[in-house]
């Protein structure tokens, strides 16, 4: 899928190929660090702004851009590589998605690396290449970055921070405080894929499965949705840590509305369901990295849903519920057997249970 | 999943609820002593399908809620030791001890690891010969065979760095204690399905007879729970009191003989403190003398631990069905899911946490509700 | 304490002198200790709790139970459509728990 940097034709005196693992010197701002930038980051991320290698990158904005969206996120996933992805794709898509959830068109990203001494260069190269590929697919450029190296034992291989900037077109008014009674709640696809993919390779809990992370950039999907009717979309959220339940709870509180969902409408892949059953976990609290939930004005719901389903990342989109005046600030679900349950905000991380 | 999804059919559930409504002519109080069943009831909203005359009391069926405070404090003390790898089921991580919980210990540098099976902790012991590995062996009779095998394997592999902190509790003595407690309102029990898979049903007829209470072995999926309730109500309405098996695909009268044999070898019965309830005689298992070397209470010096239970916590009364959570003076004041005083507010299926979530938005439409 | 999940035994092998199996839970495969259910063979279904098989699922009994469940209440529905109509469905967006007292 990706090609590692070709180490064979590098100039002396200290080519990267002599260092199979990252060492403290690579973060020192000296020759080793410059080598890393020159032979790894720049070729991978390849763009004019980056290649100037200034302390900051200067970008020209299109005329008439009146609102900017800014976002930052840090990525500390363990293990670094999991079925369907790595920390690299997460780092790019996570920030791209945060921008897209404001209705912004994501444009530029920064990438800061805190690398643990001893990380195999091969792994770093793989991660960087995956970031480059993710950025290409999302249509964003990584224009500036930073590298530090910490002593062995003081990091989990690598931590990555990305910050992103995008432009919010006029007429877009999307935010967690804008949900209105009557809005349809639309989910773009299956929930729980990412969290269970990571769980399947976690020490002490691992299991054999074909579950893949759903890590993906959602900005194109959002564009397709906005094209239907930008004013009809009131809230967008990508339910990452804490899952769909956390996102819906947050929105219910911010907008001071109640949310009713029907559990029968929630799309969950059979393997993900099975994995959750095995560990006693609820898919509604499990992390996603390539899904969004949208609060759409009732009258435009069907049209927006159709636009989502026509897009590769929204083929299993479904209307899962609606916003109500009642039980403001709370998420309530109709269960499969016709009862109901309140789905509260979880206090910490969802853990496997035996009880 | 086969033998799972079929027992979640919504339409059949509605019809079964209808059957129960047809049968019910008077109020009845039924207790389940199984955290898994409590979880299913709350998760699926099963109690809402029942007629208002049926009251489901969530009993002391979750090991999270009943593990004695002293043992939690011992676990915390052991987990805090620098050379220890402390392995536990996820359920126990947030249970409050006198001052902290395992999550806090982890944040303070303790090596606390969540595992799926006790065998995972044996593997960790083998892979880390220079560390002491301790497994928190809690649970009812369902989990005991797994814990027993883990100890046996550690013994067979000569893993001297492995030990288990045992706190097993037994269902039949709990039923006895509940039926004999003053002010008891429980009239029938749903027996824990997988406890019965292991232990069989032979312990229950004497209890059914002595206390004139129906005891119905019940599964966990919505249809299984409804069927257990239906059979229980049928007995109650008919004035009958015997042991029935509503989970025949996984429960036999004799139970699992190889497992019972292992339990008899590895464990011995002892008195146990049930958190919030007090001592129930002969209601627990500890490692037998033969396996004392693997008993963490002997391997570690954890005597002299001062436990302080919040004087405000009434979880014991809740677990026995004597009060409802919102009748506790501390409920939703000093005690909330974010700052739990007792275990019933910690566990998401603990009765107090369940009431906290639902009570914020209760909208009672059924007249004549028993309170 | 009772999270036991049904799975199908796909393969049986030995490890450290104990009988183990690869069990398939609706697409997820885990290694499970089969020592407590020695009669299990490949193809059987079993209930697994924390990595241990506890019982062999009696499939005939399961089918029988399901059949009874399916028939439950059906006859009543056929005979009394008015009675069925009289039981109105729960109102929308409304949680009803008969065990919680009305807030004062």
mmCIF file of C-alpha atoms in Angstrom, chain A residues 2-355:
data_model
loop_
_atom_site.group_PDB
_atom_site.id
_atom_site.type_symbol
_atom_site.label_atom_id
_atom_site.label_comp_id
_atom_site.label_asym_id
_atom_site.label_seq_id
_atom_site.Cartn_x
_atom_site.Cartn_y
_atom_site.Cartn_z
ATOM 1 C CA UNK A 2 2.620 2.603 0.960
ATOM 2 C CA UNK A 3 6.261 2.763 0.009
ATOM 3 C CA UNK A 4 8.893 3.385 2.619
ATOM 4 C CA UNK A 5 11.420 6.094 1.865
ATOM 5 C CA UNK A 6 14.191 4.746 -0.306
ATOM 6 C CA UNK A 7 17.313 4.827 1.820
ATOM 7 C CA UNK A 8 19.704 3.570 -0.811
ATOM 8 C CA UNK A 9 20.789 6.802 -2.537
ATOM 9 C CA UNK A 10 21.228 9.173 0.349
ATOM 10 C CA UNK A 11 24.242 11.384 0.727
ATOM 11 C CA UNK A 12 26.738 11.138 3.544
ATOM 12 C CA UNK A 13 27.701 11.802 6.246
ATOM 13 C CA UNK A 14 24.877 10.399 8.405
ATOM 14 C CA UNK A 15 22.153 8.857 6.316
ATOM 15 C CA UNK A 16 19.002 7.690 8.076
ATOM 16 C CA UNK A 17 19.643 4.125 7.057
ATOM 17 C CA UNK A 18 22.353 3.941 9.724
ATOM 18 C CA UNK A 19 19.716 4.409 12.364
ATOM 19 C CA UNK A 20 17.241 1.564 12.477
ATOM 20 C CA UNK A 21 15.686 3.147 15.537
ATOM 21 C CA UNK A 22 14.916 6.715 16.462
ATOM 22 C CA UNK A 23 17.503 8.164 18.832
ATOM 23 C CA UNK A 24 17.472 11.209 21.076
ATOM 24 C CA UNK A 25 19.553 13.128 18.535
ATOM 25 C CA UNK A 26 16.698 13.053 16.022
ATOM 26 C CA UNK A 27 14.818 15.526 18.166
ATOM 27 C CA UNK A 28 17.823 17.721 18.858
ATOM 28 C CA UNK A 29 17.354 20.341 16.147
ATOM 29 C CA UNK A 30 20.693 19.410 14.629
ATOM 30 C CA UNK A 31 21.805 17.365 11.674
ATOM 31 C CA UNK A 32 19.970 14.208 12.634
ATOM 32 C CA UNK A 33 16.710 16.066 13.019
ATOM 33 C CA UNK A 34 17.224 17.838 9.706
ATOM 34 C CA UNK A 35 17.818 14.452 8.087
ATOM 35 C CA UNK A 36 14.517 13.216 9.420
ATOM 36 C CA UNK A 37 12.716 16.200 7.978
ATOM 37 C CA UNK A 38 14.556 16.117 4.673
ATOM 38 C CA UNK A 39 14.390 12.429 4.014
ATOM 39 C CA UNK A 40 11.160 11.401 5.700
ATOM 40 C CA UNK A 41 8.651 14.146 6.364
ATOM 41 C CA UNK A 42 9.123 16.381 3.341
ATOM 42 C CA UNK A 43 9.092 13.669 0.660
ATOM 43 C CA UNK A 44 6.038 12.114 2.287
ATOM 44 C CA UNK A 45 3.953 15.249 2.782
ATOM 45 C CA UNK A 46 5.283 16.984 -0.348
ATOM 46 C CA UNK A 47 4.009 20.531 -0.829
ATOM 47 C CA UNK A 48 5.494 23.987 -1.519
ATOM 48 C CA UNK A 49 4.722 25.492 1.841
ATOM 49 C CA UNK A 50 6.439 22.685 3.661
ATOM 50 C CA UNK A 51 9.440 22.565 1.381
ATOM 51 C CA UNK A 52 10.329 26.156 2.181
ATOM 52 C CA UNK A 53 11.163 24.776 5.624
ATOM 53 C CA UNK A 54 10.578 28.091 7.342
ATOM 54 C CA UNK A 55 9.764 28.281 11.030
ATOM 55 C CA UNK A 56 6.155 28.868 10.056
ATOM 56 C CA UNK A 57 4.280 28.366 6.830
ATOM 57 C CA UNK A 58 2.584 31.285 5.153
ATOM 58 C CA UNK A 59 -0.534 30.518 3.211
ATOM 59 C CA UNK A 60 -2.632 32.713 1.013
ATOM 60 C CA UNK A 61 -6.345 32.514 1.573
ATOM 61 C CA UNK A 62 -8.948 32.786 -1.091
ATOM 62 C CA UNK A 63 -10.698 36.119 -1.173
ATOM 63 C CA UNK A 64 -13.829 36.517 0.884
ATOM 64 C CA UNK A 65 -13.011 33.942 3.487
ATOM 65 C CA UNK A 66 -14.601 35.540 6.514
ATOM 66 C CA UNK A 67 -14.619 32.703 9.027
ATOM 67 C CA UNK A 68 -11.899 30.289 9.892
ATOM 68 C CA UNK A 69 -12.262 27.010 11.712
ATOM 69 C CA UNK A 70 -9.374 25.852 13.883
ATOM 70 C CA UNK A 71 -8.962 22.531 15.576
ATOM 71 C CA UNK A 72 -6.308 20.517 17.346
ATOM 72 C CA UNK A 73 -6.112 16.990 18.602
ATOM 73 C CA UNK A 74 -3.473 14.720 20.051
ATOM 74 C CA UNK A 75 -3.254 11.039 19.308
ATOM 75 C CA UNK A 76 -1.968 8.542 21.831
ATOM 76 C CA UNK A 77 -3.427 5.262 20.610
ATOM 77 C CA UNK A 78 -1.990 1.958 21.683
ATOM 78 C CA UNK A 79 -1.088 -0.193 19.830
ATOM 79 C CA UNK A 80 0.234 2.106 17.080
ATOM 80 C CA UNK A 81 -0.997 -0.224 14.364
ATOM 81 C CA UNK A 82 -4.378 -1.938 14.525
ATOM 82 C CA UNK A 83 -6.615 -3.653 11.988
ATOM 83 C CA UNK A 84 -7.664 -1.084 9.404
ATOM 84 C CA UNK A 85 -5.346 1.708 10.438
ATOM 85 C CA UNK A 86 -2.645 3.286 12.530
ATOM 86 C CA UNK A 87 -2.000 6.365 14.611
ATOM 87 C CA UNK A 88 -1.040 8.086 11.342
ATOM 88 C CA UNK A 89 -4.450 7.960 9.661
ATOM 89 C CA UNK A 90 -6.106 8.797 12.965
ATOM 90 C CA UNK A 91 -3.969 11.895 13.369
ATOM 91 C CA UNK A 92 -4.934 13.266 9.972
ATOM 92 C CA UNK A 93 -8.557 12.180 9.779
ATOM 93 C CA UNK A 94 -9.309 13.105 13.360
ATOM 94 C CA UNK A 95 -8.479 16.764 12.840
ATOM 95 C CA UNK A 96 -9.932 16.877 9.316
ATOM 96 C CA UNK A 97 -13.178 15.560 10.781
ATOM 97 C CA UNK A 98 -13.229 18.018 13.666
ATOM 98 C CA UNK A 99 -13.043 20.835 11.108
ATOM 99 C CA UNK A 100 -15.661 19.255 8.885
ATOM 100 C CA UNK A 101 -18.066 18.993 11.834
ATOM 101 C CA UNK A 102 -18.287 22.797 11.890
ATOM 102 C CA UNK A 103 -19.181 22.742 8.229
ATOM 103 C CA UNK A 104 -15.685 23.979 7.365
ATOM 104 C CA UNK A 105 -13.662 22.989 4.320
ATOM 105 C CA UNK A 106 -10.406 21.639 5.857
ATOM 106 C CA UNK A 107 -7.314 23.015 4.145
ATOM 107 C CA UNK A 108 -4.066 22.798 6.101
ATOM 108 C CA UNK A 109 -2.703 20.696 8.903
ATOM 109 C CA UNK A 110 0.278 20.864 11.245
ATOM 110 C CA UNK A 111 1.934 17.708 12.544
ATOM 111 C CA UNK A 112 3.871 17.549 15.811
ATOM 112 C CA UNK A 113 5.645 14.338 16.746
ATOM 113 C CA UNK A 114 6.829 13.286 20.187
ATOM 114 C CA UNK A 115 8.773 10.130 19.518
ATOM 115 C CA UNK A 116 10.023 7.681 22.095
ATOM 116 C CA UNK A 117 13.707 6.880 21.772
ATOM 117 C CA UNK A 118 14.063 3.431 20.240
ATOM 118 C CA UNK A 119 11.034 3.525 17.968
ATOM 119 C CA UNK A 120 12.029 1.562 14.866
ATOM 120 C CA UNK A 121 12.523 3.915 11.934
ATOM 121 C CA UNK A 122 10.521 1.516 9.807
ATOM 122 C CA UNK A 123 7.476 2.092 11.964
ATOM 123 C CA UNK A 124 7.901 5.853 11.910
ATOM 124 C CA UNK A 125 8.247 5.725 8.128
ATOM 125 C CA UNK A 126 5.122 3.644 7.791
ATOM 126 C CA UNK A 127 3.148 6.005 10.010
ATOM 127 C CA UNK A 128 4.315 9.068 8.113
ATOM 128 C CA UNK A 129 3.461 7.538 4.780
ATOM 129 C CA UNK A 130 0.009 6.672 5.965
ATOM 130 C CA UNK A 131 -0.440 10.263 7.128
ATOM 131 C CA UNK A 132 0.582 11.455 3.684
ATOM 132 C CA UNK A 133 -1.882 9.133 2.010
ATOM 133 C CA UNK A 134 -4.688 10.146 4.376
ATOM 134 C CA UNK A 135 -3.964 13.811 3.723
ATOM 135 C CA UNK A 136 -4.048 13.218 -0.030
ATOM 136 C CA UNK A 137 -7.394 11.460 0.217
ATOM 137 C CA UNK A 138 -8.832 14.208 2.377
ATOM 138 C CA UNK A 139 -7.506 16.908 0.079
ATOM 139 C CA UNK A 140 -5.501 18.676 2.805
ATOM 140 C CA UNK A 141 -1.848 19.681 2.985
ATOM 141 C CA UNK A 142 0.454 19.185 5.966
ATOM 142 C CA UNK A 143 2.397 22.420 5.868
ATOM 143 C CA UNK A 144 4.384 22.591 9.051
ATOM 144 C CA UNK A 145 5.522 20.341 11.833
ATOM 145 C CA UNK A 146 7.827 19.632 14.725
ATOM 146 C CA UNK A 147 9.740 16.679 16.099
ATOM 147 C CA UNK A 148 10.901 15.939 19.621
ATOM 148 C CA UNK A 149 12.354 12.752 21.003
ATOM 149 C CA UNK A 150 11.927 11.634 24.624
ATOM 150 C CA UNK A 151 13.868 9.102 26.616
ATOM 151 C CA UNK A 152 12.981 5.476 26.236
ATOM 152 C CA UNK A 153 10.210 4.545 28.619
ATOM 153 C CA UNK A 154 8.675 8.008 28.571
ATOM 154 C CA UNK A 155 6.358 7.627 25.619
ATOM 155 C CA UNK A 156 4.198 5.031 23.914
ATOM 156 C CA UNK A 157 6.274 4.754 20.739
ATOM 157 C CA UNK A 158 5.003 8.018 19.365
ATOM 158 C CA UNK A 159 2.450 10.692 20.225
ATOM 159 C CA UNK A 160 1.187 12.871 17.407
ATOM 160 C CA UNK A 161 -0.545 16.215 17.585
ATOM 161 C CA UNK A 162 -2.223 17.717 14.579
ATOM 162 C CA UNK A 163 -3.843 21.107 14.326
ATOM 163 C CA UNK A 164 -5.968 22.089 11.382
ATOM 164 C CA UNK A 165 -7.387 25.156 9.729
ATOM 165 C CA UNK A 166 -10.329 25.446 7.393
ATOM 166 C CA UNK A 167 -12.746 27.965 5.949
ATOM 167 C CA UNK A 168 -16.387 28.076 6.936
ATOM 168 C CA UNK A 169 -18.521 29.166 4.012
ATOM 169 C CA UNK A 170 -21.105 31.891 4.576
ATOM 170 C CA UNK A 171 -24.562 30.643 5.434
ATOM 171 C CA UNK A 172 -23.317 27.721 7.499
ATOM 172 C CA UNK A 173 -24.493 27.724 11.106
ATOM 173 C CA UNK A 174 -23.631 24.376 12.622
ATOM 174 C CA UNK A 175 -22.858 23.660 16.253
ATOM 175 C CA UNK A 176 -23.852 21.480 19.234
ATOM 176 C CA UNK A 177 -26.101 24.238 20.563
ATOM 177 C CA UNK A 178 -28.334 24.389 17.481
ATOM 178 C CA UNK A 179 -30.378 21.178 17.789
ATOM 179 C CA UNK A 180 -34.119 21.859 17.642
ATOM 180 C CA UNK A 181 -37.158 19.865 18.642
ATOM 181 C CA UNK A 182 -38.365 17.956 15.615
ATOM 182 C CA UNK A 183 -34.903 17.509 14.085
ATOM 183 C CA UNK A 184 -34.128 14.075 12.684
ATOM 184 C CA UNK A 185 -31.019 12.382 14.062
ATOM 185 C CA UNK A 186 -29.115 10.704 11.227
ATOM 186 C CA UNK A 187 -26.151 8.356 11.672
ATOM 187 C CA UNK A 188 -23.795 7.868 8.718
ATOM 188 C CA UNK A 189 -23.070 4.162 9.247
ATOM 189 C CA UNK A 190 -22.180 1.300 11.560
ATOM 190 C CA UNK A 191 -21.004 2.045 15.101
ATOM 191 C CA UNK A 192 -18.326 0.416 17.217
ATOM 192 C CA UNK A 193 -15.977 -0.651 14.416
ATOM 193 C CA UNK A 194 -12.917 1.323 15.482
ATOM 194 C CA UNK A 195 -13.072 0.667 19.192
ATOM 195 C CA UNK A 196 -13.530 -3.062 18.766
ATOM 196 C CA UNK A 197 -10.791 -3.230 16.110
ATOM 197 C CA UNK A 198 -8.380 -1.740 18.650
ATOM 198 C CA UNK A 199 -9.749 -3.986 21.404
ATOM 199 C CA UNK A 200 -9.122 -7.046 19.238
ATOM 200 C CA UNK A 201 -5.373 -6.490 19.545
ATOM 201 C CA UNK A 202 -5.206 -5.248 23.130
ATOM 202 C CA UNK A 203 -3.213 -7.262 25.615
ATOM 203 C CA UNK A 204 -5.343 -9.300 27.973
ATOM 204 C CA UNK A 205 -8.474 -8.869 25.859
ATOM 205 C CA UNK A 206 -7.411 -9.778 22.323
ATOM 206 C CA UNK A 207 -9.527 -11.986 20.072
ATOM 207 C CA UNK A 208 -9.446 -13.179 16.454
ATOM 208 C CA UNK A 209 -11.702 -11.233 14.150
ATOM 209 C CA UNK A 210 -12.033 -9.475 10.808
ATOM 210 C CA UNK A 211 -13.150 -6.179 12.343
ATOM 211 C CA UNK A 212 -11.423 -3.182 10.787
ATOM 212 C CA UNK A 213 -11.237 0.371 12.044
ATOM 213 C CA UNK A 214 -13.526 2.684 10.109
ATOM 214 C CA UNK A 215 -10.973 5.516 10.166
ATOM 215 C CA UNK A 216 -11.819 7.915 7.334
ATOM 216 C CA UNK A 217 -11.997 11.611 6.410
ATOM 217 C CA UNK A 218 -15.591 12.811 6.400
ATOM 218 C CA UNK A 219 -15.217 16.224 4.767
ATOM 219 C CA UNK A 220 -16.424 15.085 1.343
ATOM 220 C CA UNK A 221 -19.468 13.417 2.861
ATOM 221 C CA UNK A 222 -20.255 16.613 4.740
ATOM 222 C CA UNK A 223 -19.952 18.616 1.509
ATOM 223 C CA UNK A 224 -22.452 16.299 -0.159
ATOM 224 C CA UNK A 225 -24.846 16.789 2.751
ATOM 225 C CA UNK A 226 -24.485 20.556 2.785
ATOM 226 C CA UNK A 227 -25.131 20.659 -0.938
ATOM 227 C CA UNK A 228 -28.696 19.465 -0.304
ATOM 228 C CA UNK A 229 -29.575 22.400 1.969
ATOM 229 C CA UNK A 230 -26.913 24.029 4.185
ATOM 230 C CA UNK A 231 -29.431 25.676 6.502
ATOM 231 C CA UNK A 232 -31.158 22.370 7.243
ATOM 232 C CA UNK A 233 -28.132 20.919 8.993
ATOM 233 C CA UNK A 234 -28.051 22.112 12.593
ATOM 234 C CA UNK A 235 -25.507 19.857 14.287
ATOM 235 C CA UNK A 236 -22.697 17.599 13.112
ATOM 236 C CA UNK A 237 -20.575 15.468 15.384
ATOM 237 C CA UNK A 238 -18.120 12.630 14.857
ATOM 238 C CA UNK A 239 -18.607 10.241 17.775
ATOM 239 C CA UNK A 240 -15.055 9.274 18.702
ATOM 240 C CA UNK A 241 -14.094 8.507 22.312
ATOM 241 C CA UNK A 242 -17.139 7.694 24.352
ATOM 242 C CA UNK A 243 -19.066 6.636 21.283
ATOM 243 C CA UNK A 244 -22.425 7.752 19.967
ATOM 244 C CA UNK A 245 -23.855 7.895 23.479
ATOM 245 C CA UNK A 246 -21.400 10.547 24.607
ATOM 246 C CA UNK A 247 -21.868 12.723 21.540
ATOM 247 C CA UNK A 248 -25.656 12.633 21.792
ATOM 248 C CA UNK A 249 -25.562 13.390 25.509
ATOM 249 C CA UNK A 250 -23.280 16.360 24.940
ATOM 250 C CA UNK A 251 -25.551 17.763 22.243
ATOM 251 C CA UNK A 252 -28.672 17.195 24.338
ATOM 252 C CA UNK A 253 -27.099 19.212 27.142
ATOM 253 C CA UNK A 254 -25.667 21.975 24.935
ATOM 254 C CA UNK A 255 -28.933 22.474 23.089
ATOM 255 C CA UNK A 256 -31.081 21.733 26.119
ATOM 256 C CA UNK A 257 -33.257 19.292 24.226
ATOM 257 C CA UNK A 258 -34.177 15.659 24.673
ATOM 258 C CA UNK A 259 -33.127 13.008 22.195
ATOM 259 C CA UNK A 260 -35.119 9.844 21.477
ATOM 260 C CA UNK A 261 -33.530 7.066 19.497
ATOM 261 C CA UNK A 262 -34.760 3.649 18.438
ATOM 262 C CA UNK A 263 -32.185 0.935 19.098
ATOM 263 C CA UNK A 264 -33.621 -1.164 16.284
ATOM 264 C CA UNK A 265 -32.432 1.500 13.840
ATOM 265 C CA UNK A 266 -28.805 1.515 14.982
ATOM 266 C CA UNK A 267 -26.542 -0.036 12.350
ATOM 267 C CA UNK A 268 -24.028 -2.412 13.935
ATOM 268 C CA UNK A 269 -21.915 -4.922 12.059
ATOM 269 C CA UNK A 270 -22.551 -8.499 13.222
ATOM 270 C CA UNK A 271 -18.875 -9.060 14.121
ATOM 271 C CA UNK A 272 -18.785 -5.869 16.149
ATOM 272 C CA UNK A 273 -21.976 -6.926 17.925
ATOM 273 C CA UNK A 274 -20.435 -10.314 18.701
ATOM 274 C CA UNK A 275 -17.245 -8.770 20.037
ATOM 275 C CA UNK A 276 -19.274 -6.471 22.274
ATOM 276 C CA UNK A 277 -21.320 -9.406 23.555
ATOM 277 C CA UNK A 278 -18.133 -11.304 24.368
ATOM 278 C CA UNK A 279 -16.667 -8.472 26.405
ATOM 279 C CA UNK A 280 -19.928 -7.226 27.861
ATOM 280 C CA UNK A 281 -19.661 -3.855 26.141
ATOM 281 C CA UNK A 282 -22.311 -1.685 24.568
ATOM 282 C CA UNK A 283 -21.605 -0.546 20.968
ATOM 283 C CA UNK A 284 -23.253 2.770 21.704
ATOM 284 C CA UNK A 285 -20.312 3.707 23.924
ATOM 285 C CA UNK A 286 -17.584 2.388 21.624
ATOM 286 C CA UNK A 287 -15.334 4.766 19.666
ATOM 287 C CA UNK A 288 -15.739 5.464 15.957
ATOM 288 C CA UNK A 289 -13.278 7.209 13.644
ATOM 289 C CA UNK A 290 -15.132 7.480 10.350
ATOM 290 C CA UNK A 291 -18.749 8.169 11.268
ATOM 291 C CA UNK A 292 -20.841 11.226 11.909
ATOM 292 C CA UNK A 293 -24.186 11.987 13.427
ATOM 293 C CA UNK A 294 -26.234 14.848 11.990
ATOM 294 C CA UNK A 295 -29.207 16.765 13.356
ATOM 295 C CA UNK A 296 -31.259 17.759 10.357
ATOM 296 C CA UNK A 297 -34.437 19.789 10.029
ATOM 297 C CA UNK A 298 -37.344 17.389 9.742
ATOM 298 C CA UNK A 299 -38.401 18.448 6.261
ATOM 299 C CA UNK A 300 -34.961 17.922 4.740
ATOM 300 C CA UNK A 301 -34.145 14.668 6.495
ATOM 301 C CA UNK A 302 -35.036 12.299 3.677
ATOM 302 C CA UNK A 303 -33.126 14.319 1.105
ATOM 303 C CA UNK A 304 -30.015 14.537 3.267
ATOM 304 C CA UNK A 305 -30.254 10.829 4.007
ATOM 305 C CA UNK A 306 -30.405 10.068 0.291
ATOM 306 C CA UNK A 307 -27.322 12.213 -0.351
ATOM 307 C CA UNK A 308 -25.462 10.347 2.407
ATOM 308 C CA UNK A 309 -26.408 6.950 1.084
ATOM 309 C CA UNK A 310 -25.154 7.931 -2.353
ATOM 310 C CA UNK A 311 -21.703 8.591 -0.881
ATOM 311 C CA UNK A 312 -19.253 5.701 -0.224
ATOM 312 C CA UNK A 313 -18.900 6.645 3.456
ATOM 313 C CA UNK A 314 -22.639 6.915 4.070
ATOM 314 C CA UNK A 315 -24.054 3.834 2.387
ATOM 315 C CA UNK A 316 -25.509 2.521 5.603
ATOM 316 C CA UNK A 317 -26.734 5.864 6.847
ATOM 317 C CA UNK A 318 -29.956 5.692 8.823
ATOM 318 C CA UNK A 319 -32.363 7.935 10.680
ATOM 319 C CA UNK A 320 -32.020 6.702 14.246
ATOM 320 C CA UNK A 321 -34.197 9.102 16.168
ATOM 321 C CA UNK A 322 -35.433 12.609 16.729
ATOM 322 C CA UNK A 323 -35.154 15.583 18.990
ATOM 323 C CA UNK A 324 -37.908 16.309 21.454
ATOM 324 C CA UNK A 325 -38.983 18.976 23.952
ATOM 325 C CA UNK A 326 -39.275 16.375 26.680
ATOM 326 C CA UNK A 327 -36.565 15.164 29.074
ATOM 327 C CA UNK A 328 -34.246 18.028 28.106
ATOM 328 C CA UNK A 329 -30.582 17.154 28.381
ATOM 329 C CA UNK A 330 -31.167 13.405 28.268
ATOM 330 C CA UNK A 331 -30.797 10.638 25.760
ATOM 331 C CA UNK A 332 -33.483 7.962 25.854
ATOM 332 C CA UNK A 333 -33.656 4.855 23.709
ATOM 333 C CA UNK A 334 -36.520 2.570 22.792
ATOM 334 C CA UNK A 335 -35.138 -0.916 23.305
ATOM 335 C CA UNK A 336 -35.595 -3.811 20.902
ATOM 336 C CA UNK A 337 -38.362 -5.284 23.006
ATOM 337 C CA UNK A 338 -40.352 -2.105 23.332
ATOM 338 C CA UNK A 339 -39.105 -0.902 26.678
ATOM 339 C CA UNK A 340 -37.016 2.189 27.123
ATOM 340 C CA UNK A 341 -33.771 3.027 28.814
ATOM 341 C CA UNK A 342 -31.970 6.198 29.671
ATOM 342 C CA UNK A 343 -28.475 6.191 28.175
ATOM 343 C CA UNK A 344 -26.349 8.305 30.485
ATOM 344 C CA UNK A 345 -22.983 9.884 29.880
ATOM 345 C CA UNK A 346 -20.334 7.361 30.833
ATOM 346 C CA UNK A 347 -18.013 8.442 33.594
ATOM 347 C CA UNK A 348 -14.752 7.139 32.204
ATOM 348 C CA UNK A 349 -13.669 4.581 29.680
ATOM 349 C CA UNK A 350 -16.061 1.713 29.019
ATOM 350 C CA UNK A 351 -14.496 -1.472 30.398
ATOM 351 C CA UNK A 352 -15.185 -5.109 29.636
ATOM 352 C CA UNK A 353 -17.313 -6.742 32.326
ATOM 353 C CA UNK A 354 -18.141 -10.198 33.575
ATOM 354 C CA UNK A 355 -21.227 -9.247 35.528
#
